[in-house]
Coordinates of C-alpha atoms and ligand atoms in Angstrom, one line a residue:
X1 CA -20.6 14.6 10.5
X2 CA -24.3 12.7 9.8
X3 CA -24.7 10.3 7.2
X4 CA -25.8 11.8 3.8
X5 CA -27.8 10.5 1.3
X6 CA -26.5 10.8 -2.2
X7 CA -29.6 9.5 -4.1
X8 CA -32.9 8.0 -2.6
X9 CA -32.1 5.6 0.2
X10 CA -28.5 5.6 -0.7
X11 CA -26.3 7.1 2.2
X12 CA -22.5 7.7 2.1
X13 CA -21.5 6.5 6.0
X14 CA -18.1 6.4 5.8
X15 CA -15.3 8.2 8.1
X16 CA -13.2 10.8 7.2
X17 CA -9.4 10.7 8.3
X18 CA -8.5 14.1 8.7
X19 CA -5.3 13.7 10.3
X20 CA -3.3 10.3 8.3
X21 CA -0.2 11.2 6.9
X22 CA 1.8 7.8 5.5
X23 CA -0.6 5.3 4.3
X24 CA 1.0 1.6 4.2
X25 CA 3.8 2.7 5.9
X26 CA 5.0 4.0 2.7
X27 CA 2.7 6.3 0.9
X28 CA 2.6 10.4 2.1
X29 CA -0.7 11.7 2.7
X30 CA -0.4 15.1 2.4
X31 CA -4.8 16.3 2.8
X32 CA -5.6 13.1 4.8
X33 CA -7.8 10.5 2.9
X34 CA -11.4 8.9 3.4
X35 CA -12.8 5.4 3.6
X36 CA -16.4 5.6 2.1
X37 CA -18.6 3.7 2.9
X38 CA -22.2 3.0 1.4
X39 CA -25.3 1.8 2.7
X40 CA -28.2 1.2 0.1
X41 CA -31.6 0.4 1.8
X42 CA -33.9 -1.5 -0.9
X43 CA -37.6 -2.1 -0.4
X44 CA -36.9 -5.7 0.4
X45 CA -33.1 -6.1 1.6
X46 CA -30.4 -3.8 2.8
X47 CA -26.5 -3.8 1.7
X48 CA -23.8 -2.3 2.8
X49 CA -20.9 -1.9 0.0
X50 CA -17.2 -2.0 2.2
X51 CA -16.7 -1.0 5.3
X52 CA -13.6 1.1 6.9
X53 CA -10.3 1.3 8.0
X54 CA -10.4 -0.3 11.7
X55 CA -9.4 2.7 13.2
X56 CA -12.5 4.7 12.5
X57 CA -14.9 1.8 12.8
X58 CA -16.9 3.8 15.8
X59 CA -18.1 6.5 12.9
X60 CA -19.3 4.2 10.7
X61 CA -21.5 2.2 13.4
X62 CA -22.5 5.3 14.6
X63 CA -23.8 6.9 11.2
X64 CA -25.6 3.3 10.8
X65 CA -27.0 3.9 14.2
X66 CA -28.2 7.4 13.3
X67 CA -29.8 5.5 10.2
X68 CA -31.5 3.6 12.6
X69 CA -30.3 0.2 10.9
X70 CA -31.7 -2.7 12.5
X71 CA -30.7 -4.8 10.0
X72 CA -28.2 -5.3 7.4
X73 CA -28.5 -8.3 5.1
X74 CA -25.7 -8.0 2.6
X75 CA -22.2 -6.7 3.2
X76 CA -20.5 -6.1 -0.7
X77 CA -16.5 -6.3 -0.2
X78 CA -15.1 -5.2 -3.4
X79 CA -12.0 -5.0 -2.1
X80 CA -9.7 -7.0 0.8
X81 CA -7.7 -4.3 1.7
X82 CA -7.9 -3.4 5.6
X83 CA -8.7 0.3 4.5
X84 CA -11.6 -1.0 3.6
X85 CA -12.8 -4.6 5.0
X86 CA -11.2 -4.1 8.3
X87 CA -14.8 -3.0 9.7
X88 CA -16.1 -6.1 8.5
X89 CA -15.8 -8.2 11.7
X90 CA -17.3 -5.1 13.6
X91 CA -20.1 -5.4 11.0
X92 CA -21.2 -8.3 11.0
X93 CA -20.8 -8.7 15.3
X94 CA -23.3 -5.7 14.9
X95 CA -25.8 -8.0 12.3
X96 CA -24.8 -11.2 12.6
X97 CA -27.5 -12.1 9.8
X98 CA -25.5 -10.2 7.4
X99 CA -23.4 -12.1 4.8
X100 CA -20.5 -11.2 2.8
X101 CA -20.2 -10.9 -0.7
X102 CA -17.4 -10.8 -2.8
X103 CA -15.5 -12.5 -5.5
X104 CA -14.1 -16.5 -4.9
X105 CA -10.5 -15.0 -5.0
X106 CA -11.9 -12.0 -2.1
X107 CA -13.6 -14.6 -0.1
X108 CA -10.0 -16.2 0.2
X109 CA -8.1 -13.3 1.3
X110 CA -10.9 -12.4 3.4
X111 CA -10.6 -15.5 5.4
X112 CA -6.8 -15.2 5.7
X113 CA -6.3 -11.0 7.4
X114 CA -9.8 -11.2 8.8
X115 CA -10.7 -14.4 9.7
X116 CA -13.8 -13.9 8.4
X117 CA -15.7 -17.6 8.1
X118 CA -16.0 -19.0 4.8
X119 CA -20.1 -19.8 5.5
X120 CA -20.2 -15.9 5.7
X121 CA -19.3 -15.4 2.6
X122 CA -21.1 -15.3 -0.5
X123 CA -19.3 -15.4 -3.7
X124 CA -20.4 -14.2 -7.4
X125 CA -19.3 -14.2 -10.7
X126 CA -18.8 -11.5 -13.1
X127 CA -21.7 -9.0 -14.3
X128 CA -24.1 -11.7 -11.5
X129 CA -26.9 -9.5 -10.0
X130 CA -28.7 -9.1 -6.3
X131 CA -31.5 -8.1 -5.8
X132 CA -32.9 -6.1 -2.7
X133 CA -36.2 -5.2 -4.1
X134 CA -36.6 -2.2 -6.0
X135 CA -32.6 -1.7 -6.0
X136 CA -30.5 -4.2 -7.8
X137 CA -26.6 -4.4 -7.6
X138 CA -24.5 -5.5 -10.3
X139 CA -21.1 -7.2 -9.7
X140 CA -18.2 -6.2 -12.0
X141 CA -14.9 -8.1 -11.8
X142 CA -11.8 -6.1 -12.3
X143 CA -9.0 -7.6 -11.2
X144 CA -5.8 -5.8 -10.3
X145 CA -7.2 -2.2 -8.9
X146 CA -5.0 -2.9 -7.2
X147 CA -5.4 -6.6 -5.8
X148 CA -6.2 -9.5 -7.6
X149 CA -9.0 -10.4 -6.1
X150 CA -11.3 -6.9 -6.4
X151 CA -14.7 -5.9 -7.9
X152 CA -16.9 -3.0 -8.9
X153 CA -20.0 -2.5 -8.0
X154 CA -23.4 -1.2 -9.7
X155 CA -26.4 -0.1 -8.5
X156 CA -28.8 -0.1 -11.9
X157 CA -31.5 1.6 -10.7
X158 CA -29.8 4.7 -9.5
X159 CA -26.9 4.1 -12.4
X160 CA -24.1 4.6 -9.2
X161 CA -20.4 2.8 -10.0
X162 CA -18.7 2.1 -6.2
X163 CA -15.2 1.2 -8.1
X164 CA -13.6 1.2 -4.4
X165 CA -10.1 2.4 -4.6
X166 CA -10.5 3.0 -8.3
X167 CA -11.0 6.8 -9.4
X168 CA -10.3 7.4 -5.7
X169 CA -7.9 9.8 -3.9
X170 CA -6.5 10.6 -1.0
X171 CA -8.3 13.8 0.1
X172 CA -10.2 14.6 3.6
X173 CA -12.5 16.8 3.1
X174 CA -16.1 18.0 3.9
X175 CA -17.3 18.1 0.4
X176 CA -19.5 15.3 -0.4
X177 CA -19.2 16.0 -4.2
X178 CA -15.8 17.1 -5.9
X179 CA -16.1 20.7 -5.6
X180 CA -13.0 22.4 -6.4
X181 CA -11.8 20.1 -10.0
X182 CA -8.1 21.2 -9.0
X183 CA -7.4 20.1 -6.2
X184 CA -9.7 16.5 -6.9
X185 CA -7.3 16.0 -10.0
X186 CA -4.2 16.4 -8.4
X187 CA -5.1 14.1 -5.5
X188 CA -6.5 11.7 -7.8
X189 CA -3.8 11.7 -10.3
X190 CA -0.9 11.3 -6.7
X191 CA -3.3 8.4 -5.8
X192 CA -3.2 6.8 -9.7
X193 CA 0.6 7.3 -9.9
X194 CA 1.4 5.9 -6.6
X195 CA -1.3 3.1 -6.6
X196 CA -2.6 2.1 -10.0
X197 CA -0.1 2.9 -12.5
X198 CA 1.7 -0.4 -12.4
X199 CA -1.6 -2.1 -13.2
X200 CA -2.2 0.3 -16.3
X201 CA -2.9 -2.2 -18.6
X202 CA -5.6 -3.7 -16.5
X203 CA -7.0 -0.9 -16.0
X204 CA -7.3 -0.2 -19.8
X205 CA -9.6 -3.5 -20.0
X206 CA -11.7 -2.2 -17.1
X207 CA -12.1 1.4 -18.4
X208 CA -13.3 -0.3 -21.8
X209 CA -15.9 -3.3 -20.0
X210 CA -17.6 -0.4 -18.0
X211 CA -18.2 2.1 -21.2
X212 CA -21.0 -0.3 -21.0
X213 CA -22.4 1.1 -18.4
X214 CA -24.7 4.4 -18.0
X215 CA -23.1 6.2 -14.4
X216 CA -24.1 9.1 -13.4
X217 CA -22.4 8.9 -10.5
X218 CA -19.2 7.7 -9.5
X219 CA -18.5 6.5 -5.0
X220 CA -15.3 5.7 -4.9
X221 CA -14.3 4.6 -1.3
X222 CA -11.7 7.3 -0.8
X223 CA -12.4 11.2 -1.3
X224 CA -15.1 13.0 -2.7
X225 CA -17.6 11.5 -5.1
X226 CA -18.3 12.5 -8.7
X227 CA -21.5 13.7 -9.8
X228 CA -19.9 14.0 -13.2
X229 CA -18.0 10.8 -13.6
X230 CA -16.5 12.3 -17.2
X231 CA -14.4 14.5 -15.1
X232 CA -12.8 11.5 -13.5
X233 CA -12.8 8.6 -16.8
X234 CA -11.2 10.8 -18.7
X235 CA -8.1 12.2 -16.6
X236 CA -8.1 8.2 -16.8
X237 CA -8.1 7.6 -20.0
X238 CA -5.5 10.6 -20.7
X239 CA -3.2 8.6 -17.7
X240 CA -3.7 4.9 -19.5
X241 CA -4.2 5.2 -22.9
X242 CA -2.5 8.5 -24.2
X243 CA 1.8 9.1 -24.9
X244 CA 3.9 10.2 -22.8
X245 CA 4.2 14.0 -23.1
X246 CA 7.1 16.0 -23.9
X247 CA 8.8 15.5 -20.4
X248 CA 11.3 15.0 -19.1
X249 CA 11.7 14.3 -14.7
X250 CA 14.8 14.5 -12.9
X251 CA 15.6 13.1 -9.7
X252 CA 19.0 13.7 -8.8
X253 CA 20.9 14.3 -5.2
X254 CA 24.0 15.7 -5.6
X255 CA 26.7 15.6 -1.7
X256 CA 28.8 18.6 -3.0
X257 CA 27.6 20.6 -6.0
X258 CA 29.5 18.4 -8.8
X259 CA 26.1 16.7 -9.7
X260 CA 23.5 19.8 -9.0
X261 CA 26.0 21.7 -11.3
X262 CA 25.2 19.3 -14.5
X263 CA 21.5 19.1 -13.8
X264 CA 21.1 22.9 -13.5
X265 CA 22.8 22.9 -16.6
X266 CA 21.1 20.0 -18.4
X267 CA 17.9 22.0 -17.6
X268 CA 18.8 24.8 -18.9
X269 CA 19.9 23.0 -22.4
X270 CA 16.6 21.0 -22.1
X271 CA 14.5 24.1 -21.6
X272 CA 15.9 25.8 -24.2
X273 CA 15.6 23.2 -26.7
X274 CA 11.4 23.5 -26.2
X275 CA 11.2 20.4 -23.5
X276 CA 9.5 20.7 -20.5
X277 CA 11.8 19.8 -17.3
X278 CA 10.4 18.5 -13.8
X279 CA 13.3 18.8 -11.4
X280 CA 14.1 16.9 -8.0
X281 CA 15.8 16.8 -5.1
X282 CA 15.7 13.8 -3.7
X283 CA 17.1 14.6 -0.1
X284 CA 13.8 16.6 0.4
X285 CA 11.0 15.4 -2.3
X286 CA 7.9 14.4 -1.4
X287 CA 7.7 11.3 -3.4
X288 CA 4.2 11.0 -4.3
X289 CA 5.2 14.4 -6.5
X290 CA 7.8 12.2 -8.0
X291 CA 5.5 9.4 -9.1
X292 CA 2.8 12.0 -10.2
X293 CA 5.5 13.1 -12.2
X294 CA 5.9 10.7 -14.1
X295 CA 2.7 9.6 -15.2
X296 CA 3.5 12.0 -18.0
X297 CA 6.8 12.0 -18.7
X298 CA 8.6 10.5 -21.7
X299 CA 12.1 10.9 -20.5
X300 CA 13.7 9.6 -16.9
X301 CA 17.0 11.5 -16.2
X302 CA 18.7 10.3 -13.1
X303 CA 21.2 12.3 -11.4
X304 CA 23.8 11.1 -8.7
X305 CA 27.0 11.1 -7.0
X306 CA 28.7 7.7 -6.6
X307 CA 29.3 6.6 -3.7
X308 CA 30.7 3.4 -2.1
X309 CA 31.2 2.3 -5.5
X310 CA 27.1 2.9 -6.8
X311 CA 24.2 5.2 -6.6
X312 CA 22.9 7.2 -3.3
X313 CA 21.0 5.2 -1.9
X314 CA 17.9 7.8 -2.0
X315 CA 18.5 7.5 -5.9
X316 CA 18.6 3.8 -5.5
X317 CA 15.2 4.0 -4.0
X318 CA 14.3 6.5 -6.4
X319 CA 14.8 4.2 -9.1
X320 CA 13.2 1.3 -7.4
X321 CA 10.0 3.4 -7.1
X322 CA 10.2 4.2 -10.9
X323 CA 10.9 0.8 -11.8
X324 CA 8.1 -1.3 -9.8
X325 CA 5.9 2.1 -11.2
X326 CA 5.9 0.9 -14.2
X327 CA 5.4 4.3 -15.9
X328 CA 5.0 5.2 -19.6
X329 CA 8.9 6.0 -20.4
X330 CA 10.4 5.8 -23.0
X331 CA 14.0 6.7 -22.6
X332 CA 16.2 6.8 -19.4
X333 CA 19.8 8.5 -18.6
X334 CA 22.6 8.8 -15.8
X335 CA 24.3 11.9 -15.0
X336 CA 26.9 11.8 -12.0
X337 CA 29.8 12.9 -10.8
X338 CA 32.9 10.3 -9.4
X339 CA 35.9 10.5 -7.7
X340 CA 38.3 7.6 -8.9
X341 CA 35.7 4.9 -10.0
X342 CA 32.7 2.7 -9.6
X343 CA 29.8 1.0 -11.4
X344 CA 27.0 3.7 -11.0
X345 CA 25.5 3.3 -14.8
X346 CA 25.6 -0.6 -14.2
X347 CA 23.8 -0.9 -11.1
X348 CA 21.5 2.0 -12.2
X349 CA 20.5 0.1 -15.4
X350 CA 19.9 -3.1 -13.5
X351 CA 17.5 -1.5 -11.2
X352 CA 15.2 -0.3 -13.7
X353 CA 14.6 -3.8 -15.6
X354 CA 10.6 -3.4 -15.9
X355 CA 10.8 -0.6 -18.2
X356 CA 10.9 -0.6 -21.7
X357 CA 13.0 2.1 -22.5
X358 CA 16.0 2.8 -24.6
X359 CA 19.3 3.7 -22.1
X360 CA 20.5 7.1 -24.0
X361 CA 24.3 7.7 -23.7
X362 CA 25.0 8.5 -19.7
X363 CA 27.3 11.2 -18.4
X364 CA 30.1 11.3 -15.8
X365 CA 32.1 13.7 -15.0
X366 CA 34.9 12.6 -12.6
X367 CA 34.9 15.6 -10.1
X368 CA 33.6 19.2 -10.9
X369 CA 32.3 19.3 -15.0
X370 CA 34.5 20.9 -17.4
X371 CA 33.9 21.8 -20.9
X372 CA 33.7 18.2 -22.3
X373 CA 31.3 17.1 -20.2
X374 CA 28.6 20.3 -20.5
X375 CA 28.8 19.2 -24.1
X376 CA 28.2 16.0 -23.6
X377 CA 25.5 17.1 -21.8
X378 CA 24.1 19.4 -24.5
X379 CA 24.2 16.4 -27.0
X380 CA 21.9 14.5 -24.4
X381 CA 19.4 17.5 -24.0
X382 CA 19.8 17.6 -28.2
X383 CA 19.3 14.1 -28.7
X384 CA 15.8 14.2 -26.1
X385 CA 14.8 17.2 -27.6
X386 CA 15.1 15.0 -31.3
X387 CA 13.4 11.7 -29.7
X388 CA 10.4 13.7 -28.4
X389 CA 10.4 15.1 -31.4
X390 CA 10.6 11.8 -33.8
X391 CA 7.9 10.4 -31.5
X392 CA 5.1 13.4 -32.0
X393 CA 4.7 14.7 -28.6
X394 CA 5.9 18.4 -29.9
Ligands
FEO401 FE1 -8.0 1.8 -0.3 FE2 -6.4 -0.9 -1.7 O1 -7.2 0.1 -0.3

């Protein structure tokens, strides 16, 4: 695919990665992902804001080649991450006039994965302008999207945000522009839970600091970009700012039917008490739907078997993810099943020491559930269905 300009003299020449599936190692990447790249020709100077992941740094010399870019005076990295500097080196081989600019704590981390040299690098302060000509570029700080060290940046004339990984998702696609709002909302709320949520208050200061600003357009460095930013800032704002809705997720794995039995039933007293139920099996989830899940929810029930005297271990990780997540929860339970012991609820609980929630009254059944314990689990559903209640999200 050519390079395509998005306003006058401002081209989108980034890659698109049709084909990645984990990202970090970590992260499932179920429609791909881009790394966009942007190069703004001014009357006087020419900038290019981030680069690409390594592995597709061919296409983006090649779109600046079908530019016909002799020369590139300014490289803007908002952001360290390979995804997105790693074409850097190959940049600047290319134009070895170019310099680097980013922030004093990007120039560090810059010169650490890229060995990039610190007399390449140009560093700026907050809201500090360049210049190239008739096109000026604004530099934002916004630290913790999600590294310390990263930076928005603004191009005045054309009123363009490049926020990097901010507002961005995960999504290979053709389409320049967001085209189908669905699909662009569910890849961009995956990419917030998995990516930004821990850094929610951050990202509260940042949304607030650029309300500022008059954008038009929003180039984020992964999927399509937004030619009507509101779509995007305020499926933010609803993620950061708003309650927790009347939610509740539960990841559970159950070995032989004891613990599936008490979450099929704890659904069914949830759902008829008017709350909404998200349901999980962790031996085949696809995590990122876990972690979008949450971004909502007010209530975390986890379910497991004990075994070797704790949680599954795909719980365990379970609850790591939710923990280091740092959703907006409010309350957290434990339903299980045991066979003659151990310290589930304990080392449960201890895992999940970020969030602020209140521990509601867990429930074990030791074997298959009997009556006692489908009560006790209708006084849980009662008592979520009277918390979500108390706390106005029905
Ligand atoms: Fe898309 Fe933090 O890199």
């Amino acid at each position: 695919m050519r390079p395509r300009e998005i306003r006058p003299r401002v081209y989108c020449v980034g890659a698109i990665d049709w084909d990645r599936r984990l990202f970090d190692a970590l992260i499932p990447l179920p429609d791909g992902t881009s790394y966009n790249s942007y190069l703004i020709k001014g009357s006087e100077k020419t900038a290019l804001i981030d680069s690409v992941d390594p592995t597709t740094q061919d296409v983006l010399i090649n779109h600046l080649n079908q530019l016909g870019i002799k020369n590139i005076d300014y490289v803007i990295a908002n952001h360290a991450e390979q995804d997105h500097s790693g074409a850097i080196p190959r940049a600047l081989e290319k134009y070895p006039q170019a310099k680097v600019i980013a922030t004093p704590k990007c120039k560090g981390v810059l010169a650490d994965l890229l060995m990039i040299p610190e007399d390449k690098i140009i560093t700026v302060s907050d809201k500090e302008t360049l210049s190239l000509g008739d096109k000026t570029l604004e530099f934002i700080y916004a630290s913790w999207v999600h590294w310390p060290e990263t930076m928005l940046t603004y191009l005045r004339e054309d009123k363009i945000l490049f926020p990097c990984d901010l507002f961005g998702s995960h999504l290979a696609t053709t389409d320049l522009y967001v085209t189908d709002e669905g699909q662009v909302y569910e890849a961009s709320k995956r990419y917030y839970a998995e990516i930004m949520m821990p850094f929610r208050t951050s990202i509260q200061k940042h949304l607030e600091k650029i309300e500022d600003y008059a954008i038009d357009i929003i180039a984020p460095s992964h999927g399509p970009v937004y030619d009507k930013p509101e779509f995007i800032l305020k499926a933010y704002h609803n993620w950061v700012f708003d309650e927790p809705k009347n939610i509740v997720v539960l990841p559970y794995i159950s070995m032989h039917g004891s613990t599936r039995k008490m979450v099929e039933y704890l659904v069914e007293a949830l759902t008829q008490r008017g709350v909404t139920v998200k349901q999980f099996d962790l031996a085949v989830t696809d995590i990122g739907k876990l972690a979008m899940a949450l971004v909502d929810a007010a209530t975390m029930i986890i379910g497991t078997p004990t075994v070797l005297t704790g949680p599954h271990p795909n719980v365990a990780y379970a609850a790591f993810l939710a923990n280091v997540l740092r959703p907006k929860l409010k309350f957290v339970s434990i339903i299980g099943s045991y066979g003659w012991g151990g310290r589930t609820v304990e080392q449960l609980a201890g895992m999940l020491s970020n969030l602020k929630v209140e521990l509601l009254e867990p429930v074990l059944s030791k074997g298959f559930p009997r009556e006692a314990d489908f009560k006790a689990l209708d006084n849980l559903a009662e008592t979520i269905a009277k918390k979500h209640k108390e706390l106005n999200f029905v």
